[in-house]
Coordinates of C-alpha atoms and ligand atoms in Angstrom, one line a residue:
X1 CA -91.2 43.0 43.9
X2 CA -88.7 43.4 46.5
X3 CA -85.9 45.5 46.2
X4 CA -82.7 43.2 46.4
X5 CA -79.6 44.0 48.8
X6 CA -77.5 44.4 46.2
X7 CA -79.6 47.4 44.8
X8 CA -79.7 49.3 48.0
X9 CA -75.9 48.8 48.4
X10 CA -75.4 50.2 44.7
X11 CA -78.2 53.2 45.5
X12 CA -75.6 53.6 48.8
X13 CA -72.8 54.3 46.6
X14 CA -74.2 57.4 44.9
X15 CA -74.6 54.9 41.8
X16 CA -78.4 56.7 40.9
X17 CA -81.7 56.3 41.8
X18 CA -83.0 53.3 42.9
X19 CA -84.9 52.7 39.7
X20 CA -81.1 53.0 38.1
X21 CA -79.5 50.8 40.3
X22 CA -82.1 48.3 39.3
X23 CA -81.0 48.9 35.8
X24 CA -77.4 48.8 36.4
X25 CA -77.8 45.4 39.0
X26 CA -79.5 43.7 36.1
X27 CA -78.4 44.8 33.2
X28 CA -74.4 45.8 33.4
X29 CA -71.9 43.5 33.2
X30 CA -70.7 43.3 37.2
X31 CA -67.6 41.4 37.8
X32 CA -66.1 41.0 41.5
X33 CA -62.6 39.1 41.1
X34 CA -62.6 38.5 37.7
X35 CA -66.2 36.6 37.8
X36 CA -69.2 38.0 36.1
X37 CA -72.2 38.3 38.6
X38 CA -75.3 36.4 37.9
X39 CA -78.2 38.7 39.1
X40 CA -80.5 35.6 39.5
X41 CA -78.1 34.2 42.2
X42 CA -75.5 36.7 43.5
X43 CA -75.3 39.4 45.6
X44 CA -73.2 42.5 46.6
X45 CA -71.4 43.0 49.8
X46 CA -69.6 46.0 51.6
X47 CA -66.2 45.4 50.8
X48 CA -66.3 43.9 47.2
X49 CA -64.3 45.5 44.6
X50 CA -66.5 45.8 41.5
X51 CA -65.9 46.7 38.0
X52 CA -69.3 47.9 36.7
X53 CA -69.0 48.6 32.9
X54 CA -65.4 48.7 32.9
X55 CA -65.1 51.6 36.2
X56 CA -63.8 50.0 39.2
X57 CA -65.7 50.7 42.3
X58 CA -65.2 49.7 46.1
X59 CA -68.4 49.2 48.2
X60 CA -67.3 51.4 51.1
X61 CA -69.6 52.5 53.8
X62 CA -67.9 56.0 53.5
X63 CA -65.5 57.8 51.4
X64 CA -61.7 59.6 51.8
X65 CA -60.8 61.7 49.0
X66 CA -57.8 63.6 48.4
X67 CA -57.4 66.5 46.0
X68 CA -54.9 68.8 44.7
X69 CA -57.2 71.9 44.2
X70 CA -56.1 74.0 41.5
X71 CA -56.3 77.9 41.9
X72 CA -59.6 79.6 40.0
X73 CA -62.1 76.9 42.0
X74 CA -64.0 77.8 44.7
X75 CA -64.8 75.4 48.0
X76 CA -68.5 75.7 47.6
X77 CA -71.8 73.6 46.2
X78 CA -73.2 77.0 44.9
X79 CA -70.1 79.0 43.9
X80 CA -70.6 82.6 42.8
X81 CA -69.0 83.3 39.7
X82 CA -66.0 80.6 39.8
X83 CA -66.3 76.6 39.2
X84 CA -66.3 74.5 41.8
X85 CA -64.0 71.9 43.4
X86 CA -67.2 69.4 43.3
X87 CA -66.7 70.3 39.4
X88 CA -63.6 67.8 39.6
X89 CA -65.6 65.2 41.5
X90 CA -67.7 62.2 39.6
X91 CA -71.0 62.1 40.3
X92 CA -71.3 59.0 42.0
X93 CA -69.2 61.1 44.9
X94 CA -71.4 64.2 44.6
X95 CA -74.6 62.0 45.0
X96 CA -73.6 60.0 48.0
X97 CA -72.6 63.4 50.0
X98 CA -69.7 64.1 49.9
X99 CA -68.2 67.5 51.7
X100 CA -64.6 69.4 51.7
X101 CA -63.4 69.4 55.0
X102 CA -62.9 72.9 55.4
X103 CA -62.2 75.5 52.4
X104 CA -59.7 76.7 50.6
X105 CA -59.3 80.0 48.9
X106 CA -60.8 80.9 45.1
X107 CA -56.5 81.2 44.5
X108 CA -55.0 78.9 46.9
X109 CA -54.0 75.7 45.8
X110 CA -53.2 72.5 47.2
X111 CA -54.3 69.7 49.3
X112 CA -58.1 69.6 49.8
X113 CA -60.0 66.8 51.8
X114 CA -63.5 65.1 51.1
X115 CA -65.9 62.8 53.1
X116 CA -69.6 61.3 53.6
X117 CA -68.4 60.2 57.4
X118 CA -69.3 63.1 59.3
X119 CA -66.7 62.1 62.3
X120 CA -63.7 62.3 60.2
X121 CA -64.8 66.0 58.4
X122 CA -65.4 67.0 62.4
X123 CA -61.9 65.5 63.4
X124 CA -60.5 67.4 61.0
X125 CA -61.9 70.6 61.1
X126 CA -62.0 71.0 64.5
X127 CA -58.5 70.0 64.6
X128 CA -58.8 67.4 67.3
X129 CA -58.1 64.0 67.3
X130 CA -58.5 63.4 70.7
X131 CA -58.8 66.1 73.2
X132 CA -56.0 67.9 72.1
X133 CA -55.3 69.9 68.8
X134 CA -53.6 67.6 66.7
X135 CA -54.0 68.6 63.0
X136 CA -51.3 71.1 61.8
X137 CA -52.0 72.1 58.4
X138 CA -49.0 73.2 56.7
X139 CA -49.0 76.1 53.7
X140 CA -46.3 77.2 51.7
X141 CA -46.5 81.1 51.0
X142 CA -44.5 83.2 48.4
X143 CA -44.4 86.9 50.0
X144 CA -45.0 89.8 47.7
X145 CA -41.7 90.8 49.8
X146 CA -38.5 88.5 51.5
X147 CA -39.7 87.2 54.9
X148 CA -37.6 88.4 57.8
X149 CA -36.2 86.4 60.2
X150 CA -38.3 89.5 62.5
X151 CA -42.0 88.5 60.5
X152 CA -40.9 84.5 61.3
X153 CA -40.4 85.1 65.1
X154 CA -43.8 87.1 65.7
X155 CA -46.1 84.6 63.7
X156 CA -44.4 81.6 65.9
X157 CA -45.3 84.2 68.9
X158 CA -48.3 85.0 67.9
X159 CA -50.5 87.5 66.4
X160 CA -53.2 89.7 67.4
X161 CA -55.2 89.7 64.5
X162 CA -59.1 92.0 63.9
X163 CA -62.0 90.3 65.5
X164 CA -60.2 87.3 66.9
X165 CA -60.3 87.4 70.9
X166 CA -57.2 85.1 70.8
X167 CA -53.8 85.6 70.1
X168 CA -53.1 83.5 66.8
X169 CA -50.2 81.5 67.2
X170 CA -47.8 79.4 64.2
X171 CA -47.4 75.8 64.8
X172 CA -44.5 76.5 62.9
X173 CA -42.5 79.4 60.1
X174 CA -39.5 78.6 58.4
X175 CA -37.5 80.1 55.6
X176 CA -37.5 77.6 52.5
X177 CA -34.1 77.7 50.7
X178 CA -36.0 79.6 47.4
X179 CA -37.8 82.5 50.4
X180 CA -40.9 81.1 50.4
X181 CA -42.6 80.7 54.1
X182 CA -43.5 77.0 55.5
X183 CA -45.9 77.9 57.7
X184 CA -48.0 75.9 60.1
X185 CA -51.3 76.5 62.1
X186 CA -53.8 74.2 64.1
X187 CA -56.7 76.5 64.2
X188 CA -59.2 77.3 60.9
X189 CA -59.9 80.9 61.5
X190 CA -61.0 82.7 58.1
X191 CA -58.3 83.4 55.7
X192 CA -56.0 82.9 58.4
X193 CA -52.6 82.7 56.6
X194 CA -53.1 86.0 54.5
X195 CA -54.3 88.0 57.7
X196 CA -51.5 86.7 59.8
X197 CA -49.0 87.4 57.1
X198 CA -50.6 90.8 56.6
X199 CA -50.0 91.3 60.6
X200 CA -46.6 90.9 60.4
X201 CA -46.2 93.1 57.5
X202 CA -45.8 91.0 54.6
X203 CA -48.6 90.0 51.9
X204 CA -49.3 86.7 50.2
X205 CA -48.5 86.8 46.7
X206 CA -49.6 83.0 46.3
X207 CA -50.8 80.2 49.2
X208 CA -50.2 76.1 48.9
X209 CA -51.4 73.6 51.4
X210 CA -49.0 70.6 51.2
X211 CA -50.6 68.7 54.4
X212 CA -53.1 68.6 57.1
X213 CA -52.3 66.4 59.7
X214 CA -51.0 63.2 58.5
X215 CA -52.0 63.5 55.0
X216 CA -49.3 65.3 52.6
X217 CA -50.0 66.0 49.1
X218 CA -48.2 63.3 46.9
X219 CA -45.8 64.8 44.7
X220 CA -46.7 63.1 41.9
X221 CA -50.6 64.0 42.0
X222 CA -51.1 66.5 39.3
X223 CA -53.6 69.5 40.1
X224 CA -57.1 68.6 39.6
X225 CA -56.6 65.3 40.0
X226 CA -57.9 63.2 43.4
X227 CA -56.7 59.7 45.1
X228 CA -58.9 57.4 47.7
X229 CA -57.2 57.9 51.0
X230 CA -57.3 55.7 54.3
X231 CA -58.7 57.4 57.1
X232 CA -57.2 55.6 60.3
X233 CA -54.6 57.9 61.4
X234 CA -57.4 60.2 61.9
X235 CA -60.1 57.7 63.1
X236 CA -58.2 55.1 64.3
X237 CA -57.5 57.0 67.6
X238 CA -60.4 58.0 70.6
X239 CA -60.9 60.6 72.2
X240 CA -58.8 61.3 74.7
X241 CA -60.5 60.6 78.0
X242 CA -60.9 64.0 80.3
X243 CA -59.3 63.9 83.6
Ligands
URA301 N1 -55.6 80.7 55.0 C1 -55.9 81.6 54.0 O1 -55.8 82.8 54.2 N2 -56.5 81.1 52.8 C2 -56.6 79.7 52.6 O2 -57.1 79.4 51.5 C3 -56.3 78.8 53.6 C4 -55.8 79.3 54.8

């Protein structure tokens, strides 16, 4: 028999296997809009907004997630000895690919981005929206000590940190009214905050990401808990054309 449209779509979505998308096409109760779908007449589009067994799903080519990663989860399929931040995912994410764009820390907490669409991960881990590096990625830090206006000056002009052949640079460091750090940075080196907190003399105590380029984490999103986010303001723009 052939395999309908509708079943390939549902396979797309990280639904199951194609064998249970043929169960769940004709035997769940599907409705787009409010109207059950007949299996013997309709079919599934890109685009639809489904409620499949009472879960509401949009049939998207790809997926934006956004999570507030708790501390204690690491940023890995095959964590050592920690869960993992796929842990907090459903399945139907898991199965259709879904990667972090970049990591965070087993103990830093905070705003954590997820995609199948391999141009948006790339945009934002290589920090470049067009030709030019666009994504600052902003942290809040709690020293084990006060920051000094001194420790705030060098990170903004740069640090010269073990086995990286450039000079590091802040994006931005500014004293929070309770002495935490804001810091910002634009590159992705590893562990990057604590080692250039460490240059300048201080240590992180605890480490927070509260945006990457023009996502910020909503107040209001508790940890371990993930929205759908739209991806334009990173994909929206070309590359910049090279002179
Ligand atoms: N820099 C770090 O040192 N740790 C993180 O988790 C992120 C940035």
């Amino acid at each position: 028999m052939k395999v309908r449209p509708s079943v390939k779509i549902l396979q797309s979505q990280g639904l199951g296997s194609r064998r249970e998308c043929e169960n769940i096409f004709w035997n769940s109760e599907i409705f787009r809009n409010g109207i059950q779908i007949d299996p013997e007449i309709d079919e599934i589009s890109w685009g639809d907004t489904l409620l499949i067994d009472g879960n509401t799903f949009e049939i998207t080519q790809y997926k934006y997630v956004l999570m507030h990663k708790p501390a204690g989860y690491e940023t890995s399929h095959l964590p050592s000895h920690n869960p993992s931040v796929f842990d907090l995912l459903p399945k139907h994410y898991i199965k259709r690919g879904l990667q972090a764009a970049g990591r965070l820390d087993l103990d830093t907490t905070g705003l954590l981005l997820f995609s199948d669409d391999g141009q948006f991960i790339h945009r934002l881990i290589s920090g470049k929206v067009g030709t030019r590096q666009e994504i600052e990625k902003i942290y809040v830090v709690k020293g084990a000590r006060p920051f000094t206006e001194l420790q705030l000056k060098r990170l903004v002009e740069g640090v010269d940190l073990d086995d990286e052949p450039e000079i590091i640079y802040a994006s931005r460091a500014n004293l929070l009214p309770d002495g935490q750090l804001e810091l910002g940075i634009t590159t992705g080196k590893y562990h990057q905050v604590k080692r250039m907190v460490a240059a300048v003399g201080n240590h992180v105590d605890a480490l927070h990401r509260r945006v990457v380029g023009p996502y910020e984490l909503p107040v209001d999103l508790a940890p371990a808990s993930y929205v759908e986010v739209d991806p334009a303001p990173v994909l929206s723009r070309a590359p910049d054309k090279v002179a």
